Coordinates of N, CA and C in Angstrom, one line a residue:
S97 N 79.1 14.1 36.4 CA 79.8 14.8 37.6 C 81.0 15.5 37.1
T98 N 81.8 15.0 36.2 CA 83.0 15.7 35.7 C 82.5 17.0 35.0
A99 N 81.4 17.0 34.3 CA 80.9 18.2 33.6 C 80.6 19.3 34.6
L100 N 80.1 18.9 35.8 CA 79.8 19.9 36.8 C 81.1 20.6 37.4
E101 N 82.2 19.8 37.3 CA 83.5 20.4 37.7 C 84.2 21.2 36.6
T102 N 84.3 20.6 35.4 CA 85.0 21.2 34.3 C 84.2 22.2 33.4
G103 N 82.9 22.0 33.4 CA 82.0 22.7 32.5 C 82.0 22.2 31.1
V104 N 82.6 21.0 30.9 CA 82.6 20.4 29.6 C 82.1 19.0 29.7
Y105 N 81.3 18.5 28.7 CA 80.8 17.1 28.8 C 81.0 16.5 27.4
Y106 N 81.3 15.2 27.4 CA 81.4 14.4 26.2 C 81.2 12.9 26.6
Y107 N 80.3 12.3 25.9 CA 80.1 10.9 26.2 C 79.4 10.3 24.9
E108 N 79.5 8.9 24.9 CA 78.8 8.1 23.9 C 77.8 7.2 24.6
A109 N 76.7 7.0 24.0 CA 75.7 6.2 24.6 C 74.8 5.5 23.6
R110 N 74.1 4.4 24.0 CA 73.2 3.8 23.1 C 71.8 4.3 23.4
V111 N 71.0 4.5 22.4 CA 69.6 4.9 22.6 C 68.7 4.0 21.8
I112 N 67.5 3.8 22.2 CA 66.6 2.9 21.5 C 65.5 3.8 20.8
H113 N 65.4 3.6 19.5 CA 64.4 4.3 18.8 C 63.0 3.7 18.9
R114 N 62.0 4.4 18.5 CA 60.6 3.9 18.6 C 60.4 2.5 18.0
D115 N 61.2 2.3 16.9 CA 61.1 1.0 16.2 C 61.9 -0.1 16.9
Q116 N 62.4 0.2 18.1 CA 63.2 -0.7 18.9 C 64.6 -1.0 18.4
S117 N 65.0 -0.2 17.3 CA 66.4 -0.4 16.9 C 67.3 0.4 17.8
V118 N 68.5 -0.1 18.0 CA 69.5 0.5 18.9 C 70.5 1.3 18.0
H119 N 70.7 2.6 18.5 CA 71.6 3.5 17.8 C 72.6 4.0 18.8
W120 N 73.8 4.4 18.3 CA 74.8 5.0 19.2 C 74.8 6.5 18.9
V121 N 74.9 7.3 20.0 CA 75.0 8.8 19.8 C 76.2 9.3 20.6
R122 N 76.8 10.3 20.1 CA 77.8 11.1 20.8 C 77.3 12.4 21.1
T123 N 77.4 12.8 22.4 CA 77.0 14.1 22.8 C 78.1 14.8 23.4
Q124 N 78.3 16.1 23.1 CA 79.3 16.9 23.7 C 78.9 18.4 23.8
G125 N 79.4 19.0 24.8 CA 79.0 20.4 24.9 C 79.6 21.1 26.1
K126 N 78.9 22.2 26.6 CA 79.4 23.0 27.6 C 78.3 23.3 28.6
V127 N 78.6 23.3 29.9 CA 77.7 23.6 31.0 C 77.9 25.1 31.3
F128 N 76.8 25.9 31.4 CA 76.9 27.3 31.8 C 76.5 27.4 33.3
F129 N 77.2 28.1 34.0 CA 77.0 28.2 35.5 C 76.6 29.7 35.8
G130 N 75.8 29.7 36.9 CA 75.4 31.0 37.4 C 76.2 31.3 38.7
E131 N 75.7 32.1 39.5 CA 76.3 32.5 40.8 C 76.4 31.2 41.7
G132 N 77.5 31.1 42.4 CA 77.7 30.0 43.3 C 78.0 28.7 42.5
H133 N 78.4 28.8 41.3 CA 78.7 27.6 40.5 C 77.5 26.7 40.3
V134 N 76.3 27.3 40.3 CA 75.1 26.6 40.0 C 74.9 26.4 38.6
P135 N 74.7 25.1 38.1 CA 74.5 25.0 36.6 C 73.2 25.6 36.2
L136 N 73.2 26.4 35.1 CA 72.0 27.0 34.6 C 71.5 26.4 33.4
R137 N 72.4 26.1 32.4 CA 72.0 25.4 31.2 C 73.2 24.7 30.5
M138 N 72.8 23.9 29.5 CA 73.8 23.2 28.8 C 73.6 23.5 27.3
L139 N 74.7 23.6 26.6 CA 74.6 23.8 25.2 C 75.6 22.8 24.5
G140 N 75.1 22.1 23.5 CA 75.9 21.1 22.9 C 75.3 20.5 21.7
T141 N 75.9 19.5 21.2 CA 75.5 18.7 20.0 C 75.3 17.3 20.3
M142 N 74.5 16.6 19.5 CA 74.3 15.2 19.6 C 74.4 14.7 18.2
M143 N 75.2 13.6 18.0 CA 75.4 13.1 16.6 C 75.2 11.6 16.6
D144 N 74.5 11.1 15.7 CA 74.3 9.6 15.5 C 75.7 9.1 15.0
I145 N 76.3 8.2 15.7 CA 77.6 7.6 15.3 C 77.4 6.1 15.2
T146 N 76.2 5.6 14.9 CA 75.9 4.2 14.8 C 76.8 3.5 13.7
D147 N 77.0 4.2 12.5 CA 77.7 3.6 11.4 C 79.2 3.4 11.9
R148 N 79.8 4.4 12.6 CA 81.1 4.3 13.0 C 81.3 3.2 14.0
K149 N 80.4 3.1 15.0 CA 80.5 2.1 16.0 C 80.3 0.7 15.4
E150 N 79.5 0.5 14.4 CA 79.3 -0.8 13.7 C 80.6 -1.1 13.0
S151 N 81.2 -0.1 12.3 CA 82.5 -0.3 11.6 C 83.6 -0.8 12.6
E152 N 83.6 -0.1 13.7 CA 84.6 -0.5 14.8 C 84.5 -1.9 15.2
L153 N 83.2 -2.3 15.5 CA 82.9 -3.6 15.9 C 83.3 -4.6 14.8
A154 N 82.9 -4.3 13.5 CA 83.3 -5.2 12.4 C 84.8 -5.4 12.3
L155 N 85.5 -4.3 12.5 CA 87.0 -4.4 12.4 C 87.5 -5.2 13.6
K156 N 87.0 -5.1 14.8 CA 87.5 -5.9 15.9 C 87.2 -7.4 15.6
T157 N 86.0 -7.6 15.1 CA 85.6 -9.0 14.8 C 86.6 -9.6 13.8
S158 N 86.9 -8.8 12.7 CA 87.7 -9.2 11.6 C 89.1 -9.5 12.2
E159 N 89.6 -8.6 13.0 CA 91.0 -8.8 13.6 C 91.0 -10.0 14.4
G160 N 90.0 -10.2 15.2 CA 89.9 -11.4 16.0 C 89.9 -12.7 15.2
K161 N 89.2 -12.7 14.1 CA 89.2 -13.9 13.2 C 90.5 -14.1 12.6
F162 N 91.2 -13.0 12.1 CA 92.5 -13.1 11.6 C 93.5 -13.7 12.5
R163 N 93.5 -13.2 13.8 CA 94.4 -13.8 14.8 C 94.2 -15.2 15.1
T164 N 92.9 -15.6 15.2 CA 92.5 -17.0 15.4 C 93.0 -17.9 14.3
L165 N 92.8 -17.4 13.0 CA 93.3 -18.2 11.9 C 94.8 -18.2 11.9
A166 N 95.5 -17.1 12.1 CA 96.9 -17.1 12.1 C 97.5 -18.0 13.1
D167 N 96.9 -18.0 14.3 CA 97.4 -18.8 15.4 C 97.2 -20.3 15.2
S168 N 96.3 -20.6 14.3 CA 96.1 -22.1 14.0 C 97.0 -22.6 12.9
M169 N 97.8 -21.7 12.3 CA 98.7 -22.1 11.2 C 100.1 -22.5 11.7
P170 N 100.7 -23.6 11.0 CA 102.0 -23.9 11.4 C 103.1 -22.9 10.9
Q171 N 102.8 -22.2 9.8 CA 103.7 -21.2 9.3 C 103.7 -20.0 10.3
F172 N 104.8 -19.2 10.2 CA 104.8 -18.0 11.0 C 104.1 -17.0 10.2
V173 N 103.2 -16.3 10.9 CA 102.4 -15.2 10.3 C 102.7 -14.0 11.1
W174 N 102.9 -12.9 10.4 CA 103.3 -11.6 11.2 C 102.8 -10.4 10.4
T175 N 102.7 -9.3 11.1 CA 102.5 -8.0 10.4 C 103.5 -7.0 10.9
A176 N 103.7 -6.0 10.1 CA 104.6 -4.9 10.5 C 104.0 -3.6 10.1
D177 N 104.4 -2.6 10.7 CA 103.9 -1.3 10.4 C 104.5 -0.8 9.1
S178 N 104.2 0.4 8.6 CA 104.7 0.9 7.3 C 106.2 1.0 7.3
Q179 N 106.8 1.2 8.5 CA 108.2 1.4 8.6 C 109.0 0.0 8.8
G180 N 108.2 -1.0 8.9 CA 108.8 -2.4 9.0 C 109.0 -2.9 10.4
Y181 N 108.4 -2.3 11.4 CA 108.5 -2.8 12.8 C 107.4 -3.8 13.0
I182 N 107.8 -4.9 13.5 CA 106.8 -6.0 13.8 C 105.7 -5.5 14.8
T183 N 104.4 -5.7 14.4 CA 103.3 -5.3 15.2 C 102.5 -6.5 15.7
Y184 N 102.7 -7.7 15.0 CA 101.9 -8.9 15.4 C 102.7 -10.1 14.9
F185 N 102.6 -11.2 15.7 CA 103.2 -12.5 15.2 C 102.4 -13.6 15.9
N186 N 102.2 -14.6 15.1 CA 101.3 -15.7 15.6 C 102.0 -16.6 16.6
R187 N 101.2 -17.5 17.2 CA 101.7 -18.4 18.2 C 102.8 -19.3 17.7
S188 N 102.8 -19.7 16.5 CA 103.8 -20.6 16.0 C 105.2 -20.1 16.1
L189 N 105.4 -18.7 15.8 CA 106.7 -18.1 16.0 C 107.2 -18.2 17.4
L190 N 106.3 -17.9 18.3 CA 106.7 -18.0 19.8 C 107.1 -19.4 20.2
D191 N 106.3 -20.3 19.7 CA 106.5 -21.8 20.1 C 107.9 -22.2 19.5
Y192 N 108.1 -21.8 18.2 CA 109.4 -22.2 17.5 C 110.6 -21.6 18.2
S193 N 110.5 -20.3 18.4 CA 111.7 -19.5 18.9 C 111.9 -19.7 20.4
G194 N 110.9 -20.0 21.2 CA 111.1 -20.0 22.6 C 111.1 -18.7 23.2
F195 N 110.9 -17.6 22.4 CA 110.9 -16.2 22.9 C 109.5 -15.9 23.4
S196 N 109.5 -15.0 24.4 CA 108.2 -14.5 24.8 C 107.7 -13.4 23.9
A197 N 106.4 -13.1 23.9 CA 105.9 -12.0 23.1 C 106.6 -10.7 23.4
E198 N 106.9 -10.5 24.7 CA 107.6 -9.2 25.0 C 109.0 -9.2 24.4
E199 N 109.7 -10.3 24.4 CA 111.1 -10.3 23.8 C 111.0 -10.0 22.3
I200 N 110.0 -10.6 21.6 CA 109.9 -10.3 20.2 C 109.5 -8.9 19.9
E201 N 108.6 -8.4 20.7 CA 108.2 -6.9 20.6 C 109.4 -6.0 20.8
R202 N 110.2 -6.4 21.8 CA 111.4 -5.5 22.2 C 112.5 -5.7 21.2
E203 N 112.9 -6.9 20.8 CA 114.1 -7.2 20.0 C 113.8 -7.3 18.5
G204 N 112.5 -7.6 18.2 CA 112.2 -7.9 16.8 C 112.6 -9.3 16.4
W205 N 112.7 -9.5 15.1 CA 113.0 -10.8 14.6 C 114.5 -11.1 14.3
L206 N 115.3 -10.0 14.4 CA 116.7 -10.2 14.0 C 117.5 -11.1 14.8
P207 N 117.2 -11.3 16.1 CA 118.0 -12.3 16.9 C 117.7 -13.7 16.4
L208 N 116.7 -14.0 15.7 CA 116.4 -15.3 15.2 C 117.2 -15.7 13.9
V209 N 117.6 -14.7 13.2 CA 118.3 -14.9 11.9 C 119.7 -15.3 12.1
H210 N 120.1 -16.3 11.3 CA 121.5 -16.8 11.4 C 122.5 -15.6 11.0
P211 N 123.5 -15.5 11.8 CA 124.5 -14.4 11.5 C 124.9 -14.3 10.1
D212 N 125.1 -15.4 9.4 CA 125.6 -15.4 8.0 C 124.5 -14.8 7.0
D213 N 123.2 -14.9 7.4 CA 122.1 -14.4 6.6 C 121.6 -13.0 7.0
L214 N 122.1 -12.5 8.0 CA 121.5 -11.3 8.6 C 121.7 -10.1 7.7
A215 N 122.9 -9.8 7.3 CA 123.1 -8.6 6.5 C 122.2 -8.5 5.2
E216 N 122.2 -9.6 4.5 CA 121.4 -9.6 3.3 C 119.9 -9.6 3.6
S217 N 119.5 -10.2 4.6 CA 118.1 -10.2 5.1 C 117.6 -8.7 5.4
I218 N 118.5 -8.0 6.1 CA 118.2 -6.6 6.5 C 118.2 -5.8 5.2
R219 N 119.2 -5.9 4.4 CA 119.3 -5.1 3.2 C 118.1 -5.2 2.3
L220 N 117.6 -6.5 2.1 CA 116.4 -6.7 1.3 C 115.1 -6.2 1.9
W221 N 115.1 -6.3 3.3 CA 113.9 -5.8 4.0 C 113.8 -4.3 3.8
I222 N 114.9 -3.6 4.0 CA 115.0 -2.1 3.9 C 114.6 -1.7 2.5
E223 N 115.1 -2.5 1.5 CA 114.8 -2.2 0.1 C 113.3 -2.3 -0.2
S224 N 112.7 -3.3 0.4 CA 111.3 -3.6 0.2 C 110.5 -2.4 0.8
I225 N 110.9 -2.0 2.0 CA 110.2 -1.0 2.7 C 110.3 0.3 1.9
T226 N 111.5 0.6 1.5 CA 111.8 1.8 0.7 C 111.0 1.9 -0.6
E227 N 111.1 0.8 -1.3 CA 110.4 0.8 -2.7 C 109.0 0.4 -2.6
G228 N 108.5 -0.2 -1.5 CA 107.1 -0.7 -1.4 C 106.9 -1.9 -2.2
S229 N 108.0 -2.7 -2.4 CA 107.9 -3.9 -3.2 C 107.9 -5.2 -2.2
E230 N 107.4 -6.3 -2.8 CA 107.3 -7.5 -2.1 C 108.7 -7.9 -1.5
Y231 N 108.7 -8.5 -0.3 CA 109.9 -9.0 0.3 C 109.9 -10.5 0.2
L232 N 111.0 -11.1 -0.4 CA 111.1 -12.5 -0.5 C 112.5 -12.9 -0.3
F233 N 112.8 -13.7 0.7 CA 114.1 -14.1 1.0 C 114.1 -15.4 1.8
E234 N 115.2 -16.2 1.5 CA 115.3 -17.5 2.3 C 116.5 -17.3 3.2
H235 N 116.2 -17.6 4.5 CA 117.3 -17.5 5.5 C 117.0 -18.5 6.6
R236 N 118.0 -18.7 7.4 CA 117.9 -19.6 8.5 C 117.5 -18.9 9.8
L237 N 116.5 -19.6 10.5 CA 116.0 -19.0 11.7 C 116.3 -20.0 12.8
K238 N 116.6 -19.4 14.0 CA 117.1 -20.2 15.1 C 115.9 -20.8 15.9
R239 N 115.9 -22.1 16.1 CA 114.8 -22.7 16.9 C 115.2 -22.6 18.4
A240 N 114.3 -22.8 19.3 CA 114.5 -22.7 20.7 C 115.6 -23.6 21.2
D241 N 115.9 -24.7 20.6 CA 116.9 -25.6 21.0 C 118.3 -25.3 20.4
G242 N 118.3 -24.2 19.6 CA 119.6 -23.7 19.1 C 119.9 -24.1 17.6
E243 N 119.1 -25.0 17.1 CA 119.2 -25.5 15.7 C 118.6 -24.4 14.8
Y244 N 119.3 -24.2 13.6 CA 118.8 -23.3 12.6 C 118.1 -24.1 11.5
R245 N 117.0 -23.6 11.0 CA 116.2 -24.2 9.9 C 116.0 -23.2 8.9
W246 N 116.0 -23.6 7.6 CA 115.7 -22.7 6.5 C 114.3 -22.3 6.4
Y247 N 114.0 -21.0 6.2 CA 112.6 -20.5 6.0 C 112.6 -19.6 4.8
Q248 N 111.5 -19.7 4.1 CA 111.2 -18.7 3.0 C 110.4 -17.7 3.7
C249 N 110.9 -16.5 3.7 CA 110.2 -15.3 4.3 C 109.6 -14.4 3.2
R250 N 108.3 -14.1 3.3 CA 107.7 -13.3 2.3 C 106.8 -12.3 3.0
A251 N 106.8 -11.0 2.5 CA 105.9 -10.0 3.0 C 105.4 -9.1 1.9
I252 N 104.2 -8.8 1.9 CA 103.6 -7.9 0.9 C 103.0 -6.7 1.6
P253 N 103.1 -5.6 0.9 CA 102.5 -4.4 1.5 C 101.0 -4.3 1.4
Q254 N 100.3 -3.9 2.4 CA 98.9 -3.6 2.3 C 98.7 -2.1 2.2
R255 N 98.0 -1.7 1.2 CA 98.0 -0.2 0.9 C 96.7 0.4 1.2
R256 N 96.7 1.6 1.5 CA 95.5 2.4 1.7 C 94.9 2.8 0.3
A257 N 93.8 3.4 0.3 CA 93.1 3.9 -1.0 C 94.0 4.8 -1.8
D258 N 94.8 5.6 -1.1 CA 95.7 6.6 -1.8 C 97.0 6.0 -2.2
G259 N 97.2 4.7 -2.0 CA 98.4 4.0 -2.4 C 99.5 3.9 -1.4
T260 N 99.4 4.7 -0.3 CA 100.5 4.6 0.7 C 100.4 3.3 1.5
I261 N 101.5 2.8 2.0 CA 101.5 1.5 2.7 C 101.0 1.7 4.1
E262 N 100.0 0.9 4.4 CA 99.4 0.9 5.8 C 100.2 0.0 6.7
M263 N 100.5 -1.2 6.2 CA 101.2 -2.2 6.9 C 101.7 -3.3 6.0
W264 N 102.5 -4.2 6.5 CA 103.0 -5.4 5.8 C 102.5 -6.6 6.4
V265 N 102.1 -7.6 5.6 CA 101.7 -8.9 6.1 C 102.7 -9.9 5.5
G266 N 103.2 -10.7 6.5 CA 104.3 -11.6 6.1 C 104.0 -13.0 6.6
T267 N 104.6 -13.9 5.9 CA 104.6 -15.3 6.3 C 106.1 -15.9 6.2
S268 N 106.4 -16.9 7.0 CA 107.7 -17.5 7.0 C 107.3 -19.0 6.9
L269 N 107.8 -19.7 5.9 CA 107.5 -21.1 5.6 C 108.7 -22.0 5.8
D270 N 108.6 -23.0 6.6 CA 109.7 -23.9 6.8 C 110.0 -24.7 5.5
I271 N 111.2 -24.5 4.9 CA 111.6 -25.1 3.6 C 112.9 -25.9 3.8
H272 N 113.2 -26.2 5.1 CA 114.5 -26.8 5.4 C 114.7 -28.2 4.7
D273 N 113.7 -29.0 4.8 CA 113.9 -30.4 4.2 C 114.0 -30.3 2.7
S274 N 113.2 -29.5 2.1 CA 113.2 -29.4 0.6 C 114.5 -28.7 0.1
R275 N 115.0 -27.8 0.9 CA 116.3 -27.1 0.5 C 117.4 -28.0 0.7
L276 N 117.5 -28.9 1.7 CA 118.5 -29.8 1.9 C 118.5 -30.9 0.8
F277 N 117.3 -31.3 0.4 CA 117.1 -32.3 -0.6 C 117.6 -31.8 -2.0

């Protein structure tokens, strides 16, 4: 119906081949109209996009498995984009901090860091992002009840085929008792 209004069509659909296999196709094109805006013919292309759709599904499945695994871990697990901004954090971080997901997304992780550890933590994180090197630092993180505990924070860059950083994957491990010992 939109194609009859705009003269342009685009959609993706599943088709069943004779061998009963299911394939995805993308079709797009233009509708040509005659007098009185009566559609006369359509001209366009159709492309098999099954491989792309299967890759997208595999990626979603993989991401779902990663999040399920990360949420089951007592350590904090998080990801950041290539610029260092947090894009994901597991349930353990929310439970520990008492922050909502929205607060962490808005404020980041800096409000959790002890004021005495903040400057060095930021300096090393920026250095890691700039150089593309592993981030490793021990700092105190604030628990929901106000107590600070020592954590070893580590992040490694995940790179694309061309070597550029796609994202950072990080963990924070509670080392409070061993550090005090």
